[in-house]
N, CA, C and O atoms as a Maestro MAE file, in Angstrom:
{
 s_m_m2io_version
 :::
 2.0.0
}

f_m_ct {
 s_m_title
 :::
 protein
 m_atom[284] {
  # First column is atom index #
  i_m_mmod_type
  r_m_x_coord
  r_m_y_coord
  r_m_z_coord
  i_m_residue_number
  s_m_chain_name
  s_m_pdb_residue_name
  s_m_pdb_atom_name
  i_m_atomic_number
  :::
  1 25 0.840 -1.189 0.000 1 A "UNK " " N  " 7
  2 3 0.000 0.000 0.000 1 A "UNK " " CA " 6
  3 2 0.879 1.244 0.000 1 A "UNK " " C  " 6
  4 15 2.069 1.323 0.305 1 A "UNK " " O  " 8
  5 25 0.207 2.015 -0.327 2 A "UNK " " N  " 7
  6 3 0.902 3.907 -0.374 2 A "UNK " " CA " 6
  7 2 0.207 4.449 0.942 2 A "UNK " " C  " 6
  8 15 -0.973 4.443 1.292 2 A "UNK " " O  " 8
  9 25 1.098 4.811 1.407 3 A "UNK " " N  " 7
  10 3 1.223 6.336 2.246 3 A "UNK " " CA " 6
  11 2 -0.113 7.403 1.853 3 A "UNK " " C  " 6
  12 15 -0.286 7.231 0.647 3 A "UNK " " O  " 8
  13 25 -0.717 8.013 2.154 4 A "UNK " " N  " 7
  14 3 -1.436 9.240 1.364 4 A "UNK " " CA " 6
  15 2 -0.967 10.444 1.445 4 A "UNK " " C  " 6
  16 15 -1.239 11.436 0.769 4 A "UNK " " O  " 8
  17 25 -0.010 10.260 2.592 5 A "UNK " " N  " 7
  18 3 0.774 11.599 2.736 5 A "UNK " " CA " 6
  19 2 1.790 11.568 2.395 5 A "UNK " " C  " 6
  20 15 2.065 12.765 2.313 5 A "UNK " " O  " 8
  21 25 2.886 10.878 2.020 6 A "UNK " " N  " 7
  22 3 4.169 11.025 2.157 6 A "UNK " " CA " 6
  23 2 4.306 10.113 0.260 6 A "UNK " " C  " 6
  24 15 5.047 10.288 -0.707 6 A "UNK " " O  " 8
  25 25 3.272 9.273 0.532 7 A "UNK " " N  " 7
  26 3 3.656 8.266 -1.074 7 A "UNK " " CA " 6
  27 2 4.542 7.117 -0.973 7 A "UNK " " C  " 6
  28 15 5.100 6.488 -1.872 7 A "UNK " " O  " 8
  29 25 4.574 6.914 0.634 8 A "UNK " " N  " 7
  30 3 5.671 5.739 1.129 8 A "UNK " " CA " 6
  31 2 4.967 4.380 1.057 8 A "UNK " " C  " 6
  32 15 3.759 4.269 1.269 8 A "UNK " " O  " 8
  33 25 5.960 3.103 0.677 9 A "UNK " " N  " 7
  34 3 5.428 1.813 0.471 9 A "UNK " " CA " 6
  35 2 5.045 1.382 1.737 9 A "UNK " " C  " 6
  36 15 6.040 1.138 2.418 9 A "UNK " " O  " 8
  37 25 4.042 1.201 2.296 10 A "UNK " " N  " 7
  38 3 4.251 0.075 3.548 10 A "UNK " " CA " 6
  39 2 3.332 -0.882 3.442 10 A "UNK " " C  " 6
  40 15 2.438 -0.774 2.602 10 A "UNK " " O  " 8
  41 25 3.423 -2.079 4.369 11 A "UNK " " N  " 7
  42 3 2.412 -3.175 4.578 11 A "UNK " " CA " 6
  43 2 1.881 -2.811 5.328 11 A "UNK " " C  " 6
  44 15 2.564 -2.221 6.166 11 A "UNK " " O  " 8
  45 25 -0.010 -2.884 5.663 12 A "UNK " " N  " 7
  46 3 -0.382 -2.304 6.414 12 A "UNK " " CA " 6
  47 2 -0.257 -3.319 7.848 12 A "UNK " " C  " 6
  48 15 0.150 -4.480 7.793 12 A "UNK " " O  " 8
  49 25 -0.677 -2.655 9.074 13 A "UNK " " N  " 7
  50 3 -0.794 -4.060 10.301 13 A "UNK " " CA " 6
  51 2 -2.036 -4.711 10.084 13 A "UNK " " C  " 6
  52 15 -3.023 -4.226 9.531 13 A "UNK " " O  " 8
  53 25 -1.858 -6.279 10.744 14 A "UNK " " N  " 7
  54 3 -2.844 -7.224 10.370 14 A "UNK " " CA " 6
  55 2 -4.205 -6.651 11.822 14 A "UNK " " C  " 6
  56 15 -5.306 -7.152 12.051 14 A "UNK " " O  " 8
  57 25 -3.563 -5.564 12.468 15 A "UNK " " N  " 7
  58 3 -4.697 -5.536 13.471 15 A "UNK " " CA " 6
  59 2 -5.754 -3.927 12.859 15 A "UNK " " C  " 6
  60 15 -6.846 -3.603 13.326 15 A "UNK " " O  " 8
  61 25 -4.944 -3.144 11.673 16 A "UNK " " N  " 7
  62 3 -5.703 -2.051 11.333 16 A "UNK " " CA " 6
  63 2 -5.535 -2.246 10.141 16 A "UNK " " C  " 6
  64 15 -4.704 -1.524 9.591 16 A "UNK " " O  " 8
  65 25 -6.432 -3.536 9.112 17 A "UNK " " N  " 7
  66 3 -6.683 -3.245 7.640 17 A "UNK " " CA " 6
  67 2 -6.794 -2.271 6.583 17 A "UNK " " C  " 6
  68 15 -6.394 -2.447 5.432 17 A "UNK " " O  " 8
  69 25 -7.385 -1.186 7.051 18 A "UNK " " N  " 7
  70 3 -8.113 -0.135 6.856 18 A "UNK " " CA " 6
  71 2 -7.132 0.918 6.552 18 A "UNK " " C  " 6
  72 15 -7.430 1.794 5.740 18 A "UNK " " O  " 8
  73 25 -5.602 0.902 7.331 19 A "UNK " " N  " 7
  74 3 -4.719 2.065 7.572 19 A "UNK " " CA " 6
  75 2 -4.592 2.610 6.347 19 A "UNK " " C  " 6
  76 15 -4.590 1.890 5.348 19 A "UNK " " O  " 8
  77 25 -4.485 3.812 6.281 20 A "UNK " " N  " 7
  78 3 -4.108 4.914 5.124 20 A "UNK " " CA " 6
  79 2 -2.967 5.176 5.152 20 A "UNK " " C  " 6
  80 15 -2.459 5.028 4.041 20 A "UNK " " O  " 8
  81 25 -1.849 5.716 6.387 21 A "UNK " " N  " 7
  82 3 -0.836 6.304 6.783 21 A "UNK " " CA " 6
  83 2 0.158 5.586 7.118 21 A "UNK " " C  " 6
  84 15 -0.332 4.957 8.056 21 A "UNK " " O  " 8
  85 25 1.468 5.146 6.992 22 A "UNK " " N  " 7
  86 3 2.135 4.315 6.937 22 A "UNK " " CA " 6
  87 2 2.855 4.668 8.896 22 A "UNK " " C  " 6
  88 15 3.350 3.790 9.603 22 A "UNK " " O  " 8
  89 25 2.685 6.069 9.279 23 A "UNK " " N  " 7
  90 3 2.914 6.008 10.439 23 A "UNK " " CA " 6
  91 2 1.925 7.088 11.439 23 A "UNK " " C  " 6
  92 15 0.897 7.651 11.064 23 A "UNK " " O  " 8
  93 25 2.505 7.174 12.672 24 A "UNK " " N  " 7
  94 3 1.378 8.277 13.256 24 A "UNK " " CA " 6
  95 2 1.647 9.818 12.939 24 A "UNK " " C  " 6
  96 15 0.835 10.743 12.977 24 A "UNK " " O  " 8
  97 25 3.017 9.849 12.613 25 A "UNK " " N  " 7
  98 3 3.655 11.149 12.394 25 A "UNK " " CA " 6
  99 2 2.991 11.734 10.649 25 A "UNK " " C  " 6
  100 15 2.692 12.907 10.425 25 A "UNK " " O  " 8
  101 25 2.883 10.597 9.608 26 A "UNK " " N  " 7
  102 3 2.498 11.146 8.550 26 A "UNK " " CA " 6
  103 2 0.491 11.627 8.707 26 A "UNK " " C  " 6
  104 15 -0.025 12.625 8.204 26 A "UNK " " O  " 8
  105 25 -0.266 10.489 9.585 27 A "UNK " " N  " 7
  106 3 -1.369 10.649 9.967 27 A "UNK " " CA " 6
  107 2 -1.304 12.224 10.453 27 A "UNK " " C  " 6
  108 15 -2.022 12.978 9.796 27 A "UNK " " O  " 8
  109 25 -0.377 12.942 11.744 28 A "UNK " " N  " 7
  110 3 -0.986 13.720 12.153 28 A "UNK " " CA " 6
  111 2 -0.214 14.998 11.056 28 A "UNK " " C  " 6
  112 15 -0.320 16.204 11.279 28 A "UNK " " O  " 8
  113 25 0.247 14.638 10.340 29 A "UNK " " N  " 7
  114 3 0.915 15.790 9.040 29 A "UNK " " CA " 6
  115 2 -0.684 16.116 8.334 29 A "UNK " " C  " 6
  116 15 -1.199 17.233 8.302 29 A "UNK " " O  " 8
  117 25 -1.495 14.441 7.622 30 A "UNK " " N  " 7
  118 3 -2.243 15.079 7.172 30 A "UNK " " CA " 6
  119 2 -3.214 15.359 7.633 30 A "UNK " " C  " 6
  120 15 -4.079 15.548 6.778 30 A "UNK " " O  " 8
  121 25 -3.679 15.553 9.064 31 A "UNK " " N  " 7
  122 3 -4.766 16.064 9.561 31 A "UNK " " CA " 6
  123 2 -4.211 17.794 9.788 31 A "UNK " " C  " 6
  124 15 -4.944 18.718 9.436 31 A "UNK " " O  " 8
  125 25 -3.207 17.974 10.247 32 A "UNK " " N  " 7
  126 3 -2.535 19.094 9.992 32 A "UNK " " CA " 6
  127 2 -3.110 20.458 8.553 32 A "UNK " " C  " 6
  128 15 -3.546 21.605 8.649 32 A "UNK " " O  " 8
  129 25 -2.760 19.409 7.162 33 A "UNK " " N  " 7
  130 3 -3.283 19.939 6.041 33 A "UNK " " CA " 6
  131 2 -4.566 19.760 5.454 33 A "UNK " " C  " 6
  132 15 -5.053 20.269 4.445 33 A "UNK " " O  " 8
  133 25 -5.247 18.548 6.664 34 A "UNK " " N  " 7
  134 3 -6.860 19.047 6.297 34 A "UNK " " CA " 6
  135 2 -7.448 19.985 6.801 34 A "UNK " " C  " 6
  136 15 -8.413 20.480 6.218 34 A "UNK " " O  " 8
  137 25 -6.987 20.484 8.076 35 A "UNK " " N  " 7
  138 3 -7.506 21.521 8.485 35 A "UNK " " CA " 6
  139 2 -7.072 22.785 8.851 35 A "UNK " " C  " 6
  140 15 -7.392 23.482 9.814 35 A "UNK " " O  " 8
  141 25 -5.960 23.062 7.546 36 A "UNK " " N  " 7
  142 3 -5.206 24.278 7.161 36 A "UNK " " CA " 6
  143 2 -4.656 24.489 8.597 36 A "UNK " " C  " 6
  144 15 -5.315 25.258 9.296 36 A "UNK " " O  " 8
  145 25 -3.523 23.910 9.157 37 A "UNK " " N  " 7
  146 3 -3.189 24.470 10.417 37 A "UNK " " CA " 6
  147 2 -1.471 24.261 10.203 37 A "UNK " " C  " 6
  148 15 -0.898 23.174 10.124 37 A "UNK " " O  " 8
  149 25 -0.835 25.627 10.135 38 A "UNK " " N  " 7
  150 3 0.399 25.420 9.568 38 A "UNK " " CA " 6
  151 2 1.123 25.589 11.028 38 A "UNK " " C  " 6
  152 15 1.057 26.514 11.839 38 A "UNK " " O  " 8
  153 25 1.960 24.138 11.063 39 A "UNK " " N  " 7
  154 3 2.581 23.548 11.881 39 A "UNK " " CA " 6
  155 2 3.615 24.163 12.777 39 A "UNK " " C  " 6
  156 15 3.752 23.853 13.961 39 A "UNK " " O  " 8
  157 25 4.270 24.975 12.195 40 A "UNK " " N  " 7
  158 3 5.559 25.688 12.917 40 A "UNK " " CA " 6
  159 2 5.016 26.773 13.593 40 A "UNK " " C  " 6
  160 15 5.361 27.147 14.714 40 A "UNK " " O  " 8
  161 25 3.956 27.391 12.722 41 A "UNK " " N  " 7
  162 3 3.164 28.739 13.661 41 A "UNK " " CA " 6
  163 2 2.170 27.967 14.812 41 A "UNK " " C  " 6
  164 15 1.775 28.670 15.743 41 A "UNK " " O  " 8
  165 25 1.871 26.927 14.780 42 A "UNK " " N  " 7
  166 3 1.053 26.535 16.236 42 A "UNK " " CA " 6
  167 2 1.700 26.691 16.634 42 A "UNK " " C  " 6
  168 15 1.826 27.814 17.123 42 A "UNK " " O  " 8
  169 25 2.901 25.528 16.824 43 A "UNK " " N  " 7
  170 3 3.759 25.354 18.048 43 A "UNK " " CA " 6
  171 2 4.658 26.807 18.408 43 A "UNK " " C  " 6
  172 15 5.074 27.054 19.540 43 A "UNK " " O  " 8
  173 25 4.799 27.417 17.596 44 A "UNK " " N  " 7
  174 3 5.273 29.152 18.267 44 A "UNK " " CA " 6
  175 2 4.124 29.806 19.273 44 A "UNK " " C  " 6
  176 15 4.245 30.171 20.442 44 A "UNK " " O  " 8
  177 25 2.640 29.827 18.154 45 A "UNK " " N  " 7
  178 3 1.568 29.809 19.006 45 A "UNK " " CA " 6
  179 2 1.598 29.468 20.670 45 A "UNK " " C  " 6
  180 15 1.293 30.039 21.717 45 A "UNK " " O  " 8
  181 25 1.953 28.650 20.395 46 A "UNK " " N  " 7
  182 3 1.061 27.672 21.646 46 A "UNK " " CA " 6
  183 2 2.254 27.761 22.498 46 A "UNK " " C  " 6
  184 15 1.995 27.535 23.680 46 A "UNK " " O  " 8
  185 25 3.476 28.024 22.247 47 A "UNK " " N  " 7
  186 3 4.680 28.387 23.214 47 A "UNK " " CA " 6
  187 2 4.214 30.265 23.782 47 A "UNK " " C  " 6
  188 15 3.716 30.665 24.834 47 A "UNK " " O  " 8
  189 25 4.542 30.819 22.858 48 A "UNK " " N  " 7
  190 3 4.094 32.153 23.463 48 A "UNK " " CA " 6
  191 2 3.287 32.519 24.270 48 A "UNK " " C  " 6
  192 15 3.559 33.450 25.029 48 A "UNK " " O  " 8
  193 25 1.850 31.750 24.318 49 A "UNK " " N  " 7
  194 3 0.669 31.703 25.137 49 A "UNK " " CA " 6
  195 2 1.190 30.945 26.680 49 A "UNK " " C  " 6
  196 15 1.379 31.378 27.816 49 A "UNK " " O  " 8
  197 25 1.273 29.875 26.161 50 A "UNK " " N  " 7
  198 3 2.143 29.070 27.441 50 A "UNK " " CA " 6
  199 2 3.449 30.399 28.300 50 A "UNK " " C  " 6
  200 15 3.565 30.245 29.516 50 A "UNK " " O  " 8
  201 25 3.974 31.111 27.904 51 A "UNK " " N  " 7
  202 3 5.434 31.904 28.330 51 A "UNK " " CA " 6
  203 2 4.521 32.765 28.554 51 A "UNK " " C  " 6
  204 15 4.788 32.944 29.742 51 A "UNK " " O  " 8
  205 25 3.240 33.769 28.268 52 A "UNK " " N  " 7
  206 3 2.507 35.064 28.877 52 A "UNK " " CA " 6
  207 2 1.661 34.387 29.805 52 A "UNK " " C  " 6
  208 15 1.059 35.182 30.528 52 A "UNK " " O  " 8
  209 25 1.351 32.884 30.084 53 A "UNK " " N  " 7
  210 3 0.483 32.870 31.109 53 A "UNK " " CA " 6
  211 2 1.452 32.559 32.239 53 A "UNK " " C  " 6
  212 15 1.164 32.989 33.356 53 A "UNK " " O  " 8
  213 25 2.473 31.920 32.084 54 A "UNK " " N  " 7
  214 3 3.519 31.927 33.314 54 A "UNK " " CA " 6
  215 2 3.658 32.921 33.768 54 A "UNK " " C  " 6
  216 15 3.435 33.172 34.952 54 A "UNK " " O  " 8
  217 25 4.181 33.956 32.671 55 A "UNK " " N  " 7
  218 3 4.428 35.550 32.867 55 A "UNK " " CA " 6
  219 2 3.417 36.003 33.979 55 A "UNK " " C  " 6
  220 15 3.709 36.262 35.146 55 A "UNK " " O  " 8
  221 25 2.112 36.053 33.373 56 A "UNK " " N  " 7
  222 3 0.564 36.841 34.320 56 A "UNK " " CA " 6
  223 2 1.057 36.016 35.779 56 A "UNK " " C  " 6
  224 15 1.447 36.614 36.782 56 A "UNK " " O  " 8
  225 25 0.959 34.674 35.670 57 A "UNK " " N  " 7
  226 3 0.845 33.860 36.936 57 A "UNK " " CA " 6
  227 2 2.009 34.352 37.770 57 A "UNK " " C  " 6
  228 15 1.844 34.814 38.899 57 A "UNK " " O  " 8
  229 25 3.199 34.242 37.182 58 A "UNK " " N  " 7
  230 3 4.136 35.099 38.291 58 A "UNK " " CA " 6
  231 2 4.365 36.391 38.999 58 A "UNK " " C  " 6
  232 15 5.071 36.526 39.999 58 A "UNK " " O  " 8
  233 25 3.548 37.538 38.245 59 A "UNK " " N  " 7
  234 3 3.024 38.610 37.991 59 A "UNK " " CA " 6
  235 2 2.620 39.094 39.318 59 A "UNK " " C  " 6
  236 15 3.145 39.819 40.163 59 A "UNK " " O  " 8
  237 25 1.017 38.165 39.178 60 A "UNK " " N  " 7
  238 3 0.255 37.816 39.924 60 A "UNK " " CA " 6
  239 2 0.460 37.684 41.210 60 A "UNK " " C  " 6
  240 15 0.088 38.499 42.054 60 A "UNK " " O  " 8
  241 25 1.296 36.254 41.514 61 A "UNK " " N  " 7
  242 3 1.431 35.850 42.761 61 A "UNK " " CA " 6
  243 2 2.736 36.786 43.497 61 A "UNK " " C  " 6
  244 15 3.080 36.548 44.655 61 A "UNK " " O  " 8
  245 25 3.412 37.892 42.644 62 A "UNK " " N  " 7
  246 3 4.615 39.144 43.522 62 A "UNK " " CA " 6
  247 2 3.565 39.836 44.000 62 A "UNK " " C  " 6
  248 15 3.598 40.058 45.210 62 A "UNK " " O  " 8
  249 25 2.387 40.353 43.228 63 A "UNK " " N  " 7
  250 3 1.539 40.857 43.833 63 A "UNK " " CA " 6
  251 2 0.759 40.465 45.108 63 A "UNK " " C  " 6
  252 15 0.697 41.063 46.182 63 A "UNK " " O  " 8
  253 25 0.210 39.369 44.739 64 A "UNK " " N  " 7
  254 3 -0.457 39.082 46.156 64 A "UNK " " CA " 6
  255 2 0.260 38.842 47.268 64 A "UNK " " C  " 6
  256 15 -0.243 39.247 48.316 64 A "UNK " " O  " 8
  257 25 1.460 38.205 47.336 65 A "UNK " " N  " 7
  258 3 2.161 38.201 48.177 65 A "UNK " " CA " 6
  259 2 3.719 38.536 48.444 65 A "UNK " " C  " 6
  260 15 4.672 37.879 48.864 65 A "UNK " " O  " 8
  261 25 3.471 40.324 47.854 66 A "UNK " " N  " 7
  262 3 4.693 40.628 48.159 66 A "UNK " " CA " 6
  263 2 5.419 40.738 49.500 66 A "UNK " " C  " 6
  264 15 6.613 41.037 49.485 66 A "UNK " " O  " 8
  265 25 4.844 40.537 50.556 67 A "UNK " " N  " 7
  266 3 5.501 40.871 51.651 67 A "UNK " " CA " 6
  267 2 6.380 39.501 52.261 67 A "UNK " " C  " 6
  268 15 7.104 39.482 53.256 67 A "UNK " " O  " 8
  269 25 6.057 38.362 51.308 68 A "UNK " " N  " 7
  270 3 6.879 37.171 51.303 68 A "UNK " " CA " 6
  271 2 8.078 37.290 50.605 68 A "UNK " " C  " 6
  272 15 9.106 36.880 51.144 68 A "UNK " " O  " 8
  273 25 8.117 37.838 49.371 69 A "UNK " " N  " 7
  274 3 9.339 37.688 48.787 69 A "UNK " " CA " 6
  275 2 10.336 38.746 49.188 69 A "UNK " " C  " 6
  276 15 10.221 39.969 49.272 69 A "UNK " " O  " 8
  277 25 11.353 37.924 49.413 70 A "UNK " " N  " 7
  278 3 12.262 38.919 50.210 70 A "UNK " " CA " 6
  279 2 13.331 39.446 48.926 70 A "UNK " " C  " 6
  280 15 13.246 38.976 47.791 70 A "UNK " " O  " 8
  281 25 14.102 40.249 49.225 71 A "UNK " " N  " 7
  282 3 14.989 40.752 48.149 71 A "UNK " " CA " 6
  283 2 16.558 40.545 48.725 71 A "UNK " " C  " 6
  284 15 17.519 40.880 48.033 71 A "UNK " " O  " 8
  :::
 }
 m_bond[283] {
  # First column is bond index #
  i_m_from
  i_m_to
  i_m_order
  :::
  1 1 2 1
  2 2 3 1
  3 3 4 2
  4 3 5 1
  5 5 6 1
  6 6 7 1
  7 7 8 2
  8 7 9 1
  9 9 10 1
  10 10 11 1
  11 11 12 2
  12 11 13 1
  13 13 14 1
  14 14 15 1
  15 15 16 2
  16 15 17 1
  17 17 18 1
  18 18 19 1
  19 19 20 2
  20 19 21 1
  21 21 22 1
  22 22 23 1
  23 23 24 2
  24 23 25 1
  25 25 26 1
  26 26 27 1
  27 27 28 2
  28 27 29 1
  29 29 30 1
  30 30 31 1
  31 31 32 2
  32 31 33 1
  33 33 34 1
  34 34 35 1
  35 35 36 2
  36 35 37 1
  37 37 38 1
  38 38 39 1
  39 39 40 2
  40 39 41 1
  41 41 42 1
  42 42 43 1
  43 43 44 2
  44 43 45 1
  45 45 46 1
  46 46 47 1
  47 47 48 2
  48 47 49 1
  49 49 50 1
  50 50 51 1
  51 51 52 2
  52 51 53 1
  53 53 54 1
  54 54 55 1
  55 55 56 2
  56 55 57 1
  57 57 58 1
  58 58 59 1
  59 59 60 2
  60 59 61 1
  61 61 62 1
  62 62 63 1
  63 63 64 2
  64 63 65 1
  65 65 66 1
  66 66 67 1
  67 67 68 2
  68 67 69 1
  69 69 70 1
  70 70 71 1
  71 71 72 2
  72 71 73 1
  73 73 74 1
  74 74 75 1
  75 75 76 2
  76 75 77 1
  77 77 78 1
  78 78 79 1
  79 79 80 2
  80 79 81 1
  81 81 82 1
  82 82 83 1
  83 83 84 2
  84 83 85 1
  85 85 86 1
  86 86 87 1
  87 87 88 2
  88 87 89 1
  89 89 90 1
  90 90 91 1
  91 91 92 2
  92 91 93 1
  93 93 94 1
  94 94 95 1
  95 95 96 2
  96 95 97 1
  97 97 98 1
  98 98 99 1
  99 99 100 2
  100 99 101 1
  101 101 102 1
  102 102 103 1
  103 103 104 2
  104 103 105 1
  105 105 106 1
  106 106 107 1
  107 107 108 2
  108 107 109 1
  109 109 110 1
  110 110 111 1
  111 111 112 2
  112 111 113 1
  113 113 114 1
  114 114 115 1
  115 115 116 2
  116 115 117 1
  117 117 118 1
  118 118 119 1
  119 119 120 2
  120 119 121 1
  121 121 122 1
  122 122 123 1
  123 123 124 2
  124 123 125 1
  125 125 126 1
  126 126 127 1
  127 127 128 2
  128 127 129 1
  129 129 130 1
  130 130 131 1
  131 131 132 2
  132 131 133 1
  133 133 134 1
  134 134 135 1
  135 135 136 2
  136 135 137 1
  137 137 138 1
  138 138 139 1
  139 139 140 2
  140 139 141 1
  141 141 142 1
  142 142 143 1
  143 143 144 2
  144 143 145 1
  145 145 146 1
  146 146 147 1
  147 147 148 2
  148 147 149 1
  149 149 150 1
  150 150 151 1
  151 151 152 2
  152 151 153 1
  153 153 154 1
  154 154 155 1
  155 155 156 2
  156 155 157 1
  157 157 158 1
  158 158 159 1
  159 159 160 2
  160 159 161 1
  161 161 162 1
  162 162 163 1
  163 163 164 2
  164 163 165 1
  165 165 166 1
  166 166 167 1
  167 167 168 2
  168 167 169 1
  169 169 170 1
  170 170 171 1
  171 171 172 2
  172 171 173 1
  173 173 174 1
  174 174 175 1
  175 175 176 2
  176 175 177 1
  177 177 178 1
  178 178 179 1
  179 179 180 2
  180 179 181 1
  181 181 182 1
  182 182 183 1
  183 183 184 2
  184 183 185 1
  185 185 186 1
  186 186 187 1
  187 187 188 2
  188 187 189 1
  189 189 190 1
  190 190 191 1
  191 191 192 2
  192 191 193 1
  193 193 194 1
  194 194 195 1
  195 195 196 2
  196 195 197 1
  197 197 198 1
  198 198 199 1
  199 199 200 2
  200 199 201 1
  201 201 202 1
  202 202 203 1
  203 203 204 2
  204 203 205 1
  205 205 206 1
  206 206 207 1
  207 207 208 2
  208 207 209 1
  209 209 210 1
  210 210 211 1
  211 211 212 2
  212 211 213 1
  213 213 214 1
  214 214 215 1
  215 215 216 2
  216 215 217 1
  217 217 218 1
  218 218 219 1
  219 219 220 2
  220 219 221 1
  221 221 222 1
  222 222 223 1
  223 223 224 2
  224 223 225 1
  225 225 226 1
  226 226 227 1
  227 227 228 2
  228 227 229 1
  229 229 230 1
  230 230 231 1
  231 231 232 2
  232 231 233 1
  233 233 234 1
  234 234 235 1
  235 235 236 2
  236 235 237 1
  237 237 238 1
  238 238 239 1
  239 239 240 2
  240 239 241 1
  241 241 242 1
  242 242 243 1
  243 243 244 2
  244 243 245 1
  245 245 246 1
  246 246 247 1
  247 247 248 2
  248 247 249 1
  249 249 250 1
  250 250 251 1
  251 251 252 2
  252 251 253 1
  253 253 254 1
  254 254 255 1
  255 255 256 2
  256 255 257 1
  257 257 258 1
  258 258 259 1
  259 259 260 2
  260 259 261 1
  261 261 262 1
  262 262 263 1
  263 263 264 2
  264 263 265 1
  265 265 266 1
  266 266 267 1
  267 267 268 2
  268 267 269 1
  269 269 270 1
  270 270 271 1
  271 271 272 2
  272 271 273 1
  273 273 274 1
  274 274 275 1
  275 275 276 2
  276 275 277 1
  277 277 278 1
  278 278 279 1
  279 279 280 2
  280 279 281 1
  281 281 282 1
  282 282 283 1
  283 283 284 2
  :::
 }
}
């Protein structure tokens, strides 16, 4: 069988007949390009968001309890 993403030969497993994708990495490539989601900008995405909510959360907790943190 072919790959649908990549065009690679594989045998499929005898426990998933059905397989399209020769691995999980080409599977989640083409769910990736079915639903227009370009890969390098998530994961920047999703880092930046992750680094401003640490940011707020640390923010946050100098505020509420500044009279703990000592200098």
């Amino acid at each position: 069988m072919k790959c649908e993403n990549c065009g690679a030969e594989f045998t499929p497993s005898k426990y998933k007949p059905k397989q399209k994708y020769c691995s999980r990495q080409c599977r989640q490539k083409a769910s990736y390009k079915r639903n227009g989601v370009n890969i390098r900008e998530y994961g920047r995405k999703k880092y930046w968001l992750d680094v401003e909510a640490t940011r707020a959360y640390k923010r946050e907790y100098y505020i509420t309890h500044k009279w703990k943190v000592q200098k």
